[in-house]
Each structure stands twice: as C-alpha cells, then as structure tokens.
Amino acid sequence: MKIPYLQRVLPFALLFIISLCYWNSLSNGFVWIDQAEIVDKLLIIDDWEAFIKILIFDDNNYAGYHRPVYNLMHSLDFAIWAGNPFGFHLSSLILHLANVFLFYTLLKWITNNHWYALISAAIFGLLSCHTATVALIHSKADLLACFFILVILFFFQKIRRKEELRVKWGIVILISFLFLLALLSKEVSIMLPFLGFFLYILFRKSREMYTIDNFTIYPLMIIGITFFVLRIFNNSIESNADAIPFIDRLLSFIPVYINYITSSLSSVELTTNDAVEIWSSMPVWKFGLQLAAFAGLLVIQFVLAKKHWMIAIGFLWYNLFLIPVAQIFPILHFRADRFLYIPSLGFIAAITYYFFYQIEKKAWSGYKKIFIGFLLLYLGYSSYRIWDRNYDFSDDRTLFGQLVEKHPACREAHGFLANDYLLRGEYDQGMIHALQAVEKQEDFYSFTDYKFNYGNLAILHMRENNFQEAYTILISLTEDDRAHPEAIFNLGICSKRLRKYSEAQQHFEKYLQLYPDNIDALFNLGQIGLELGNSALIRSAFTRYLELNPSSPYKEEILDTLETL
C-alpha cells in the first residue's frame, strides 16, 4: 500500500524541528564531569586492548559505573573531534533524533495509526525535561541505552509483523548482543527482560498482543541476572548506594515519583541533580499527603490501563524502568530529569493513546480541535523551554549556579561550584560552597564526592594560609592506598609549611614514585634537604630538577648550593 506523501514527510519535518530546538546546545562546552571524563581522558580508550580490559575486569570505575560502551562512544567522538565539544554534543543530538524516529516507527507498526505515532514521537522529542539528557554530554549513557532498547523492540516488532512463529537462533543471538550493549551503556536496561516477561504473562493468550515466543526472553533474563550479580559482588565499585538504608531509599522515592509526573513530565520544574528529602524528616501530615498522592497516581494508572492493552503496556514500561531510580538496584539516588528519558517513552505512549482512545470511541470527538490547539501550544512552549534551558549547560557556573539557587540542599552542585571558583581564583566564594558541599545533612540525601570536595576545601585553606586546617583534612584523605596524588602533593606542602620536614619528605617521595619527573616535587624535596641538612637528598633532588628544568630561574642559586656541599 502506497504511503501518502504527507505521512512520509512529517516525521522528517519533526526531526528538523527538534534539531532546531537543540541547535544552540551544540555551542556549549564541556561541563560537570566532562572535564574529568573527556578533557582529562579518564574514560577515553586508546586501543582495543584497553577496551577489552575494561569490559572484562571492570577496572575503570571513575564514577562508580561499568559502562564500557559509554566509554567507547566518548572515545570515538574524541578520535573524530579531539577536544572540540561540538562533536560530542552533535552525537548526542543524533542519538536523540534516532530514538525519536525509532519510537515513531514502533508505535506506527504496533497501532497502525500514523497520527498517534507522530504525536507521541513529537511529545517525546520535544519534552523539555529531556533537555538535560540531550544537552549534557555526560547523559549520553541514557541516549545509548535507549537506542539499543528501541532497536531490540524494532526486531521484535519486525518478527511480529511477519508473524514468524518459529524462533530463529540468529535473531536470538542478535537481540541478546544488543541487550548486552544496552546494559553496558547504562544499568537501567536491566529492566527490559522483566518487561518482556510480564507482557508474556499478561498477554500470552491475546492474539492482538502476539509478539514472540517467551523463549527469546530467557537469554535476556540470564544476561541481566548475571550482570546484576557481577555488579553486586564487584568490590571495585565506589558508590554511595548504601548511604541511607534500603527501606528509607524506597520510602524517600515516593515524593520523587510524584514530582516526576507532576513537575518534570509536565515541564513545570526542571532539574539536573536535586537532593532528595528523606521521608523520616518530613512532618507526618506531609508524608501522609505524599503517600496518598502516590497511591492516587497508581490507582489512576490502573483504571486507565483497563481501557486498552496499549495504555497498560505504557504504564507498565514507565513504572518498571523507574525501579532502578528507586535504588532497588545499586544506582545512585537523587532526582534528575535525565532518569526520565527511557521511562517517559511508556508514559507518553499511554497518555497519548488514552486521548486517541477517547476520541475514537466518540466520547471526546467534539473536542478534537481543542485537543489539537492545546497540543500545539504545549509543544511550542516546550520547544521554547528547550532552547532556553540549553543555555543552562553552557558552563559549570551557570549549570550549578541555577541548581543551587533552586535547590540549596544539593551538595554535588555546591562541590562543582567550589571547584569552579577555585580554578578562577575566587577563593572566598569557593570556601562558601566547599563548606556547603561537605556539610552533613540529616533531612536531605544528595550524592557528593567527599574526597573531591574535601580536597578542594584543603586547597582553599592553603590559599588562605590555614595550613593546619588543610593538613588535618589531607591526612584523612591520604590514609588509604587509593589516595589521590594531588592530595599527597598538597600534604607534602602543608607538612613543609608546618616545619614537619621529615614527614614532608615522605609525602614528596611517595608522590615522585607516581610522577618521577615532576619538577615541583623535586624542587620542594631539595628545599627540605636544606632544612634537614641532608646533603644526599639535596644533591639528588636538585640535580634531577636541573636536568628536567635547565632554564629554571633558580638555576644559579641551586648550582651555588651544590658547589658548597
């Protein structure tokens, strides 16, 4: 059957409009942890041997994740664009456009309704809470995982359209491989086989809902469970998943669940990383209202789901893919819009289909023009919010400044602001935010890298000549074998300024084991030798220093010192 020209053109027109809305994000730079992951090359893979090592041994846990496909995507971007952030943003936008097109194609195949598929894809593509996912390079894990999940569903649906009752091993292997890629992009993908299992249980007797034999789901379940077990028993993961007890995490997620629907999906309030209020710190009446609202939302979804299987599948998708955010699985726990990228597919499919269902049943057919007008207004408003919010991700100060203004309890934002002020030499402002970043909070839970923030706090104390305060902090940061080299170097400086010369010598020598050609450490070690009267230390440190830095402004002074030994 020939497809009408308008139906062939409109999906590509939608992709063009989405591209325009995100176009200004392409000029943004590296923000947040892009500096560490990309600029400092902590996640850049130089060769295939390194990739295989990360894939098998999981020894690159900069952020506490195991996402080698995400690392590989960054590495491919870096190979093409080097240090130009434009290319990294461009690949994010391309992935988002691909996801929108796949979403449209799947819904059209499933329902045979072009307009339903197009409107759902438009809402997904222009949903302003997805701005952080597309405009933040660090959020590419969500885009990749979503892409592989949609490709898997593409093959499932392709089989359904052909009504192939016999399972082909080639398809099973391909789908299993794609699922593994999704898992190695982001952990939330683990929910896909559970979704397939529930769909099989609920709709196995429905001809209308025939998909594929549950035999195809089993390999995905095996892969997912194996991945989960390996992650649970991996001691190399540094995550604060257990910072609050399991039950507290679940109960504290109830207000987050409500906010995701009433604030984020409706574009009323957008957030990048927000602190989560711990349920036990709330007044009883407040948590009671939250609990009632949560139950009400679930009841509404249940009632709507009974009207059609498409609505039921959508809400099931939404709730299942939100489970990792509730931290049943060990994933960091805070409210962030980007966590909605994959779950929103189901929510949008369900809500949009409900409206189409009511119109088709003639109940609301007289209000069709009103719905269309409201939809166009919403998409226009959401498009503006995307364009405007793209500027929030232009640099760290803008990103975390607006986040701290809206959510003062977000310690992660304070930590990155402190680092930004420190790099710019604005130490007073840096101190304010560094103290906020390490402040203990009883009422809110917010992810924070304490070593990073205390390290910055120590440097700020050093800038203000508070070497004893800095020394105390750095001692605690260097107690284990995994201490950051910069903390070791700074501890050497503090020890030297506090006249603890023998201790300072030990710290600089430890640092030089890691970086044997560091001229600053060698120079300080030579000065310590002078204070201790250690001729051998003076000679070895200053001699090596001059070999590495022959144009040093202290060259003559050092040569005179060496001659007198």
Coordinates of C-alpha atoms in Angstrom, one line a residue:
M1 CA 0.0 0.0 0.0
K2 CA 1.3 3.4 -1.0
I3 CA 2.0 5.7 1.9
P4 CA 0.6 9.2 1.5
Y5 CA 3.2 11.9 0.8
L6 CA 2.3 13.9 3.9
Q7 CA 2.9 10.9 6.2
R8 CA 6.3 10.3 4.6
V9 CA 7.4 13.9 5.1
L10 CA 6.0 14.8 8.5
P11 CA 8.4 12.5 10.6
F12 CA 11.4 14.1 9.0
A13 CA 9.9 17.6 9.5
L14 CA 9.6 16.7 13.2
L15 CA 13.2 15.7 13.3
F16 CA 14.2 19.0 11.7
I17 CA 12.1 21.0 14.3
I18 CA 13.8 19.0 17.1
S19 CA 17.2 19.8 15.6
L20 CA 16.4 23.5 15.6
C21 CA 15.3 23.4 19.2
Y22 CA 18.6 21.9 20.3
W23 CA 20.9 23.7 17.8
N24 CA 22.2 26.2 20.4
S25 CA 23.3 23.4 22.6
L26 CA 26.0 22.5 20.0
S27 CA 28.0 25.6 21.0
N28 CA 28.1 24.6 24.7
G29 CA 31.4 23.5 26.1
F30 CA 32.5 20.7 28.4
V31 CA 30.7 20.9 31.8
W32 CA 30.3 18.9 35.0
I33 CA 32.4 15.8 34.9
D34 CA 33.1 16.1 31.2
Q35 CA 36.4 17.7 32.3
A36 CA 37.5 14.5 34.1
E37 CA 35.9 12.0 31.7
I38 CA 36.9 13.6 28.4
V39 CA 39.4 16.5 28.8
D40 CA 41.5 14.6 31.4
K41 CA 40.9 11.4 29.4
L42 CA 39.9 9.3 32.3
L43 CA 37.3 7.5 30.2
I44 CA 39.0 7.8 26.8
I45 CA 40.1 4.3 25.5
D46 CA 43.3 4.4 23.5
D47 CA 43.2 0.9 22.0
W48 CA 41.2 -2.2 21.7
E49 CA 43.3 -3.9 24.4
A50 CA 42.3 -1.3 26.9
F51 CA 38.6 -1.7 25.9
I52 CA 38.7 -5.4 26.4
K53 CA 40.4 -4.9 29.8
I54 CA 37.7 -2.5 30.9
L55 CA 35.0 -4.8 29.5
I56 CA 36.2 -7.9 31.4
F57 CA 37.8 -6.6 34.5
D58 CA 35.7 -3.5 35.2
D59 CA 38.7 -1.6 36.5
N60 CA 37.8 1.9 35.2
N61 CA 35.3 3.0 37.8
Y62 CA 35.8 6.7 37.8
A63 CA 32.1 7.4 38.6
G64 CA 31.3 4.0 40.1
Y65 CA 29.7 2.6 36.9
H66 CA 30.6 -0.1 34.5
R67 CA 29.6 1.4 31.1
P68 CA 32.3 0.4 28.6
V69 CA 30.0 1.2 25.6
Y70 CA 29.6 4.7 27.0
N71 CA 33.4 5.0 27.3
L72 CA 33.7 3.7 23.8
M73 CA 31.3 6.3 22.4
H74 CA 33.3 9.1 24.1
S75 CA 36.5 7.6 22.6
L76 CA 35.0 7.5 19.1
D77 CA 33.9 11.2 19.5
F78 CA 37.4 12.0 20.8
A79 CA 39.1 10.2 17.9
I80 CA 37.0 12.3 15.4
W81 CA 36.7 15.7 17.2
A82 CA 39.7 15.6 19.7
G83 CA 38.9 18.3 22.3
N84 CA 36.1 20.0 20.4
P85 CA 32.9 19.7 22.4
F86 CA 30.8 20.4 19.3
G87 CA 31.2 16.9 18.0
F88 CA 30.3 15.4 21.4
H89 CA 27.1 17.4 21.5
L90 CA 26.4 16.6 17.9
S91 CA 26.5 12.8 18.5
S92 CA 24.1 13.3 21.5
L93 CA 21.6 15.1 19.2
I94 CA 21.9 12.5 16.5
L95 CA 21.2 9.7 19.0
H96 CA 18.2 11.6 20.3
L97 CA 16.8 12.0 16.7
A98 CA 17.4 8.3 16.1
N99 CA 15.5 7.5 19.2
V100 CA 12.6 9.7 18.2
F101 CA 12.4 8.1 14.8
L102 CA 12.6 4.6 16.2
F103 CA 9.8 5.4 18.7
Y104 CA 7.6 6.8 15.9
T105 CA 8.3 3.7 13.7
L106 CA 7.5 1.2 16.5
L107 CA 4.2 2.9 17.5
K108 CA 3.1 3.1 13.9
W109 CA 3.8 -0.6 13.4
I110 CA 2.1 -1.6 16.7
T111 CA -1.1 0.5 16.3
N112 CA -1.1 1.2 12.5
N113 CA -2.0 4.8 13.4
H114 CA 0.3 7.4 11.9
W115 CA -1.1 10.4 13.8
Y116 CA -0.8 8.6 17.2
A117 CA 2.8 7.6 16.4
L118 CA 3.7 11.1 15.2
I119 CA 2.2 13.0 18.1
S120 CA 3.8 10.6 20.6
A121 CA 7.1 11.0 19.0
A122 CA 6.7 14.8 18.9
I123 CA 6.0 14.9 22.6
F124 CA 8.9 12.6 23.4
G125 CA 11.3 14.6 21.1
L126 CA 10.2 18.0 22.4
L127 CA 9.7 17.1 26.1
S128 CA 11.6 19.8 27.9
C129 CA 12.7 17.6 30.8
H130 CA 14.8 15.7 28.2
T131 CA 17.0 18.8 27.7
A132 CA 19.5 17.7 30.3
T133 CA 19.8 14.3 28.6
V134 CA 20.5 15.7 25.2
A135 CA 22.4 18.9 26.1
L136 CA 24.7 17.3 28.7
I137 CA 27.4 15.2 27.2
H138 CA 27.6 13.1 30.4
S139 CA 24.0 12.0 29.9
K140 CA 24.9 10.1 26.7
A141 CA 24.6 6.8 28.6
D142 CA 20.8 7.3 28.6
L143 CA 20.7 8.1 24.9
L144 CA 22.8 5.0 24.1
A145 CA 20.8 2.6 26.3
C146 CA 17.5 3.9 24.9
F147 CA 18.8 3.5 21.3
F148 CA 19.7 -0.2 21.9
I149 CA 16.5 -0.9 23.7
L150 CA 14.4 0.6 20.8
V151 CA 16.5 -1.4 18.2
I152 CA 15.7 -4.6 20.1
L153 CA 12.0 -3.7 20.1
F154 CA 12.3 -2.9 16.4
F155 CA 13.5 -6.5 15.7
F156 CA 10.8 -7.9 18.0
Q157 CA 8.1 -6.0 16.1
K158 CA 9.6 -6.9 12.8
I159 CA 9.2 -10.5 13.7
R160 CA 5.6 -9.9 14.8
R161 CA 4.7 -8.2 11.5
K162 CA 6.0 -11.2 9.6
E163 CA 4.1 -13.5 12.0
E164 CA 7.1 -15.7 12.3
L165 CA 6.1 -18.3 14.9
R166 CA 9.4 -20.1 14.8
V167 CA 12.3 -18.6 16.7
K168 CA 15.5 -18.2 14.7
W169 CA 18.7 -18.5 16.5
G170 CA 20.3 -15.7 14.5
I171 CA 17.7 -13.3 15.8
V172 CA 18.0 -14.5 19.4
I173 CA 21.8 -14.0 19.3
L174 CA 21.4 -10.6 17.7
I175 CA 18.9 -9.4 20.3
S176 CA 21.0 -10.8 23.1
F177 CA 24.0 -8.9 21.8
L178 CA 22.0 -5.7 21.5
F179 CA 20.8 -6.2 25.1
L180 CA 24.3 -6.6 26.3
L181 CA 25.3 -3.3 24.6
A182 CA 22.3 -1.6 26.3
L183 CA 23.4 -3.0 29.7
L184 CA 27.0 -1.8 29.1
S185 CA 25.7 1.6 28.2
K186 CA 23.5 2.1 31.3
E187 CA 22.3 -0.2 34.1
V188 CA 18.6 0.7 33.8
S189 CA 18.4 -1.5 30.7
I190 CA 18.3 -4.5 33.0
M191 CA 14.5 -4.0 33.3
L192 CA 13.9 -4.8 29.6
P193 CA 13.6 -8.7 30.0
F194 CA 11.4 -8.2 33.1
L195 CA 9.1 -6.1 30.9
G196 CA 9.1 -8.8 28.3
F197 CA 8.4 -11.4 31.0
F198 CA 5.4 -9.5 32.4
L199 CA 4.0 -8.9 28.9
Y200 CA 4.2 -12.6 28.1
I201 CA 2.4 -13.5 31.4
L202 CA -0.3 -10.8 31.0
F203 CA -1.0 -11.1 27.3
R204 CA 0.1 -14.6 26.2
K205 CA -3.5 -15.6 25.3
S206 CA -4.2 -12.4 23.4
R207 CA -3.9 -12.8 19.6
E208 CA -3.9 -9.0 19.2
M209 CA -0.9 -8.8 21.5
Y210 CA 1.1 -11.7 20.0
T211 CA 4.8 -10.8 20.0
I212 CA 7.3 -13.5 20.1
D213 CA 7.7 -16.8 22.0
N214 CA 8.9 -16.3 25.6
F215 CA 11.9 -18.5 24.6
T216 CA 13.5 -15.3 23.3
I217 CA 13.1 -13.6 26.6
Y218 CA 15.1 -16.2 28.6
P219 CA 18.5 -15.3 27.2
L220 CA 17.9 -11.7 28.1
M221 CA 16.9 -12.7 31.6
I222 CA 20.0 -14.8 32.0
I223 CA 22.3 -12.0 30.8
G224 CA 20.5 -9.4 33.0
I225 CA 20.7 -11.6 36.2
T226 CA 24.4 -12.4 35.5
F227 CA 25.2 -8.7 35.0
F228 CA 23.4 -7.8 38.3
V229 CA 25.2 -10.5 40.3
L230 CA 28.6 -9.5 39.0
R231 CA 27.9 -5.8 39.8
I232 CA 26.7 -6.6 43.3
F233 CA 29.9 -8.5 44.2
N234 CA 32.3 -6.1 42.5
N235 CA 34.4 -4.6 45.2
S236 CA 35.9 -2.0 42.9
I237 CA 32.7 0.0 42.7
E238 CA 32.7 3.1 44.8
S239 CA 29.1 4.2 45.2
N240 CA 27.1 5.7 48.0
A241 CA 24.1 3.5 47.3
D242 CA 24.1 2.3 50.9
A243 CA 24.4 5.8 52.4
I244 CA 20.8 5.5 53.6
P245 CA 19.0 2.2 54.4
F246 CA 17.2 0.3 51.7
I247 CA 13.7 1.0 53.1
D248 CA 14.5 4.7 53.6
R249 CA 15.5 4.8 49.9
L250 CA 12.2 3.3 48.8
L251 CA 10.0 5.5 51.0
S252 CA 12.0 8.6 50.1
F253 CA 11.4 7.8 46.5
I254 CA 7.6 8.4 46.9
P255 CA 7.9 12.2 46.7
V256 CA 10.4 11.9 43.8
Y257 CA 7.9 9.7 41.9
I258 CA 5.2 12.3 42.4
N259 CA 7.5 15.1 41.3
Y260 CA 8.5 13.2 38.2
I261 CA 4.9 13.2 37.0
T262 CA 3.6 16.5 38.3
S263 CA 6.7 18.6 37.7
S264 CA 9.2 17.1 35.3
L265 CA 7.0 15.4 32.7
S266 CA 4.7 18.4 32.8
S267 CA 7.7 20.8 32.4
V268 CA 6.6 22.8 35.4
E269 CA 10.0 22.4 37.1
L270 CA 13.2 21.1 35.5
T271 CA 16.2 19.9 37.5
T272 CA 19.6 18.4 36.7
N273 CA 20.6 16.9 40.0
D274 CA 18.4 17.5 43.0
A275 CA 18.7 16.5 46.6
V276 CA 16.1 14.0 47.9
E277 CA 14.3 14.8 51.2
I278 CA 14.4 11.8 53.5
W279 CA 10.9 10.7 54.3
S280 CA 11.5 10.3 58.1
S281 CA 12.5 14.0 58.3
M282 CA 9.1 15.1 56.9
P283 CA 6.2 16.0 59.2
V284 CA 3.7 13.2 59.5
W285 CA 1.0 15.1 57.7
K286 CA 3.3 16.0 54.8
F287 CA 4.4 12.4 54.2
G288 CA 0.8 11.2 54.6
L289 CA -0.3 13.6 51.8
Q290 CA 2.6 12.3 49.6
L291 CA 1.6 8.7 50.3
A292 CA -2.0 9.5 49.4
A293 CA -0.9 11.2 46.2
F294 CA 1.3 8.3 45.3
A295 CA -1.5 5.8 45.8
G296 CA -3.8 8.1 43.8
L297 CA -1.4 8.2 40.8
L298 CA -1.1 4.4 40.9
V299 CA -4.9 4.0 41.0
I300 CA -5.4 6.4 38.1
Q301 CA -2.9 4.4 36.0
F302 CA -4.6 1.2 36.9
V303 CA -8.1 2.5 35.9
L304 CA -6.8 3.9 32.6
A305 CA -4.8 0.7 31.9
K306 CA -8.0 -1.4 32.0
K307 CA -9.3 0.5 28.9
H308 CA -6.8 -0.8 26.4
W309 CA -3.7 -3.0 26.4
M310 CA -1.6 -0.2 24.8
I311 CA -2.2 2.0 27.8
A312 CA -1.4 -0.9 30.2
I313 CA 1.9 -1.6 28.4
G314 CA 2.8 2.1 28.6
F315 CA 2.3 2.5 32.3
L316 CA 4.0 -0.9 33.0
W317 CA 7.0 0.3 31.0
Y318 CA 7.1 3.6 32.9
N319 CA 7.0 2.1 36.3
L320 CA 9.4 -0.8 35.6
F321 CA 12.1 1.5 34.2
L322 CA 11.7 3.8 37.2
I323 CA 12.6 1.0 39.6
P324 CA 16.4 1.4 39.3
V325 CA 15.9 5.1 40.2
A326 CA 14.3 4.0 43.4
Q327 CA 17.5 2.2 44.1
I328 CA 16.3 -1.4 44.4
F329 CA 19.4 -1.9 42.2
P330 CA 22.7 -0.2 43.3
I331 CA 22.4 3.0 41.3
L332 CA 23.0 6.5 42.8
H333 CA 19.9 8.0 44.3
F334 CA 18.8 11.6 43.5
R335 CA 16.2 13.3 41.5
A336 CA 17.3 14.1 37.9
D337 CA 15.4 14.8 34.8
R338 CA 17.6 12.5 32.7
F339 CA 16.4 9.5 34.6
L340 CA 13.0 10.0 32.9
Y341 CA 14.4 9.6 29.3
I342 CA 13.7 5.9 29.0
P343 CA 10.7 5.6 31.4
S344 CA 8.9 8.6 29.6
L345 CA 8.5 6.5 26.4
G346 CA 5.9 4.4 28.2
F347 CA 4.2 7.3 30.0
I348 CA 3.9 9.2 26.7
A349 CA 2.6 6.2 24.8
A350 CA 0.0 5.5 27.5
I351 CA -1.3 9.0 28.0
T352 CA -1.4 9.9 24.2
Y353 CA -3.2 6.6 23.4
Y354 CA -5.8 7.3 26.1
F355 CA -6.7 10.6 24.3
F356 CA -6.9 8.8 21.0
Y357 CA -8.9 6.0 22.5
Q358 CA -11.5 8.5 23.9
I359 CA -11.7 10.3 20.5
E360 CA -12.1 7.1 18.6
K361 CA -14.9 6.0 21.0
K362 CA -16.6 9.3 20.1
A363 CA -16.7 10.3 23.8
W364 CA -14.5 13.3 23.1
S365 CA -14.7 13.6 19.4
G366 CA -16.3 17.0 19.6
Y367 CA -13.3 18.3 21.5
K368 CA -10.7 17.3 18.8
K369 CA -9.9 20.9 17.8
I370 CA -9.4 21.9 21.4
F371 CA -7.0 19.0 21.9
I372 CA -5.0 19.9 18.8
G373 CA -4.8 23.5 19.9
F374 CA -3.7 22.6 23.4
L375 CA -1.1 20.1 21.9
L376 CA 0.4 22.8 19.6
L377 CA 0.6 25.3 22.5
Y378 CA 2.3 22.7 24.7
L379 CA 4.8 21.7 22.0
G380 CA 5.5 25.4 21.3
Y381 CA 6.0 26.1 25.0
S382 CA 8.2 23.0 25.4
S383 CA 10.3 23.9 22.4
Y384 CA 11.0 27.4 23.9
R385 CA 11.9 25.8 27.3
I386 CA 14.4 23.5 25.5
W387 CA 16.0 26.4 23.6
D388 CA 16.2 28.5 26.8
R389 CA 17.4 25.7 29.0
N390 CA 20.2 24.7 26.7
Y391 CA 22.0 27.9 27.9
D392 CA 22.0 26.5 31.5
F393 CA 24.5 23.9 30.3
S394 CA 27.0 26.4 28.8
D395 CA 29.5 26.2 31.7
D396 CA 29.7 24.9 35.3
R397 CA 28.9 28.2 37.0
T398 CA 25.7 28.6 35.0
L399 CA 24.7 25.0 35.4
F400 CA 25.3 24.6 39.1
G401 CA 24.5 28.2 40.0
Q402 CA 20.9 27.9 38.9
L403 CA 20.7 24.5 40.5
V404 CA 21.9 25.8 43.9
E405 CA 19.5 28.7 43.6
K406 CA 16.5 26.4 43.2
H407 CA 17.8 23.5 45.4
P408 CA 20.2 24.8 48.1
A409 CA 20.5 21.3 49.6
C410 CA 22.2 19.8 46.5
R411 CA 25.7 19.2 47.8
E412 CA 27.0 18.0 44.5
A413 CA 26.2 21.4 42.9
H414 CA 28.0 23.2 45.7
G415 CA 31.0 21.0 45.2
F416 CA 31.3 21.8 41.5
L417 CA 30.7 25.5 42.1
A418 CA 33.5 25.4 44.7
N419 CA 35.8 23.8 42.2
D420 CA 34.9 26.4 39.6
Y421 CA 35.6 29.4 41.9
L422 CA 38.9 27.7 43.0
L423 CA 40.1 27.5 39.4
R424 CA 39.1 31.1 38.8
G425 CA 41.0 32.3 41.9
E426 CA 37.8 33.4 43.7
Y427 CA 38.7 31.8 47.0
D428 CA 36.1 33.4 49.3
Q429 CA 33.2 32.2 47.1
G430 CA 34.9 28.9 46.7
M431 CA 35.1 28.5 50.5
I432 CA 31.4 29.2 50.9
H433 CA 30.4 26.4 48.5
A434 CA 33.1 24.0 49.6
L435 CA 31.8 24.1 53.2
Q436 CA 28.2 23.5 51.9
A437 CA 29.4 20.6 49.8
V438 CA 30.8 18.7 52.9
E439 CA 28.1 19.7 55.3
K440 CA 26.3 16.8 56.9
Q441 CA 22.6 16.8 56.2
E442 CA 20.0 14.9 58.2
D443 CA 17.0 15.9 56.2
F444 CA 18.2 15.6 52.6
Y445 CA 20.1 12.9 50.7
S446 CA 22.3 14.2 48.0
F447 CA 25.2 12.5 46.2
T448 CA 28.5 14.1 46.9
D449 CA 32.1 13.1 46.3
Y450 CA 33.6 13.7 49.7
K451 CA 37.2 13.2 48.7
F452 CA 36.9 15.6 45.8
N453 CA 35.1 18.3 48.0
Y454 CA 37.4 17.9 51.0
G455 CA 40.4 18.1 48.7
N456 CA 39.1 21.4 47.3
L457 CA 38.4 22.6 50.8
A458 CA 42.0 21.8 51.8
I459 CA 43.4 23.8 48.9
L460 CA 41.2 26.7 49.8
H461 CA 42.5 26.6 53.3
M462 CA 46.0 26.6 51.9
R463 CA 45.3 29.6 49.8
E464 CA 44.2 31.4 53.0
N465 CA 47.4 30.2 54.7
N466 CA 45.4 28.0 57.1
F467 CA 47.9 25.1 56.7
Q468 CA 47.0 23.4 59.9
E469 CA 43.3 23.1 58.8
A470 CA 44.4 21.9 55.4
Y471 CA 46.9 19.4 56.9
T472 CA 44.2 17.9 59.1
I473 CA 41.9 17.4 56.1
L474 CA 44.6 16.0 53.9
I475 CA 45.8 13.5 56.5
S476 CA 42.3 11.9 56.5
L477 CA 42.3 11.8 52.7
T478 CA 45.6 10.0 52.4
E479 CA 45.0 7.3 54.9
D480 CA 44.4 4.5 52.3
D481 CA 46.4 3.4 49.4
R482 CA 44.0 4.9 46.9
A483 CA 44.7 8.5 47.9
H484 CA 44.6 11.0 45.0
P485 CA 48.1 12.0 44.0
E486 CA 47.3 15.7 44.3
A487 CA 46.3 15.2 47.9
I488 CA 49.6 13.6 48.6
F489 CA 51.5 16.5 47.0
N490 CA 49.4 19.1 48.9
L491 CA 50.0 17.2 52.2
G492 CA 53.7 17.5 51.5
I493 CA 53.3 21.3 51.0
C494 CA 51.4 21.6 54.3
S495 CA 53.9 19.4 56.2
K496 CA 56.7 21.6 54.9
R497 CA 55.0 24.8 55.8
L498 CA 54.3 23.4 59.3
R499 CA 58.0 22.5 59.6
K500 CA 57.3 18.8 59.7
Y501 CA 60.2 18.3 57.3
S502 CA 60.8 14.5 57.7
E503 CA 57.1 13.9 57.1
A504 CA 57.1 16.2 54.1
Q505 CA 60.0 14.3 52.7
Q506 CA 58.0 11.1 52.9
H507 CA 55.0 12.6 51.1
F508 CA 57.0 14.1 48.2
E509 CA 59.0 10.8 47.8
K510 CA 55.7 8.9 47.6
Y511 CA 54.4 11.4 45.1
L512 CA 57.6 11.0 43.0
Q513 CA 57.0 7.3 42.9
L514 CA 53.9 8.1 40.8
Y515 CA 55.3 11.0 38.9
P516 CA 59.2 10.7 39.0
D517 CA 59.8 13.7 36.7
N518 CA 57.6 16.3 38.5
I519 CA 59.9 19.3 38.9
D520 CA 57.8 20.9 41.6
A521 CA 58.1 17.9 43.9
L522 CA 61.8 17.7 43.2
F523 CA 62.3 21.3 44.0
N524 CA 60.4 21.0 47.3
L525 CA 62.3 17.9 48.1
G526 CA 65.6 19.8 47.6
Q527 CA 64.5 22.6 49.9
I528 CA 63.5 20.0 52.5
G529 CA 67.0 18.6 52.2
L530 CA 68.4 22.0 53.0
E531 CA 66.2 22.3 56.2
L532 CA 67.2 18.8 57.3
G533 CA 70.9 19.2 56.4
N534 CA 70.7 16.1 54.2
S535 CA 73.4 16.5 51.6
A536 CA 72.5 13.4 49.7
L537 CA 68.9 14.5 49.4
I538 CA 69.9 18.0 48.3
R539 CA 72.2 16.7 45.6
S540 CA 69.9 14.0 44.2
A541 CA 66.7 16.3 44.2
F542 CA 68.3 19.5 42.8
T543 CA 70.5 17.6 40.2
R544 CA 67.4 15.9 38.8
Y545 CA 65.5 19.1 39.0
L546 CA 68.0 21.0 36.8
E547 CA 68.2 18.1 34.3
L548 CA 64.5 18.4 33.8
N549 CA 64.3 22.2 34.0
P550 CA 67.6 23.6 32.8
S551 CA 66.2 27.1 32.3
S552 CA 65.0 27.4 35.9
P553 CA 65.2 31.0 37.4
Y554 CA 66.7 29.4 40.5
K555 CA 69.5 27.7 38.5
E556 CA 72.4 29.8 39.7
E557 CA 71.3 29.7 43.3
I558 CA 71.0 25.9 43.1
L559 CA 74.4 25.5 41.4
D560 CA 76.0 27.6 44.2
T561 CA 74.3 25.4 46.8
L562 CA 75.5 22.2 45.1
E563 CA 79.1 23.5 44.9
T564 CA 79.2 24.1 48.7
L565 CA 78.2 20.5 49.5

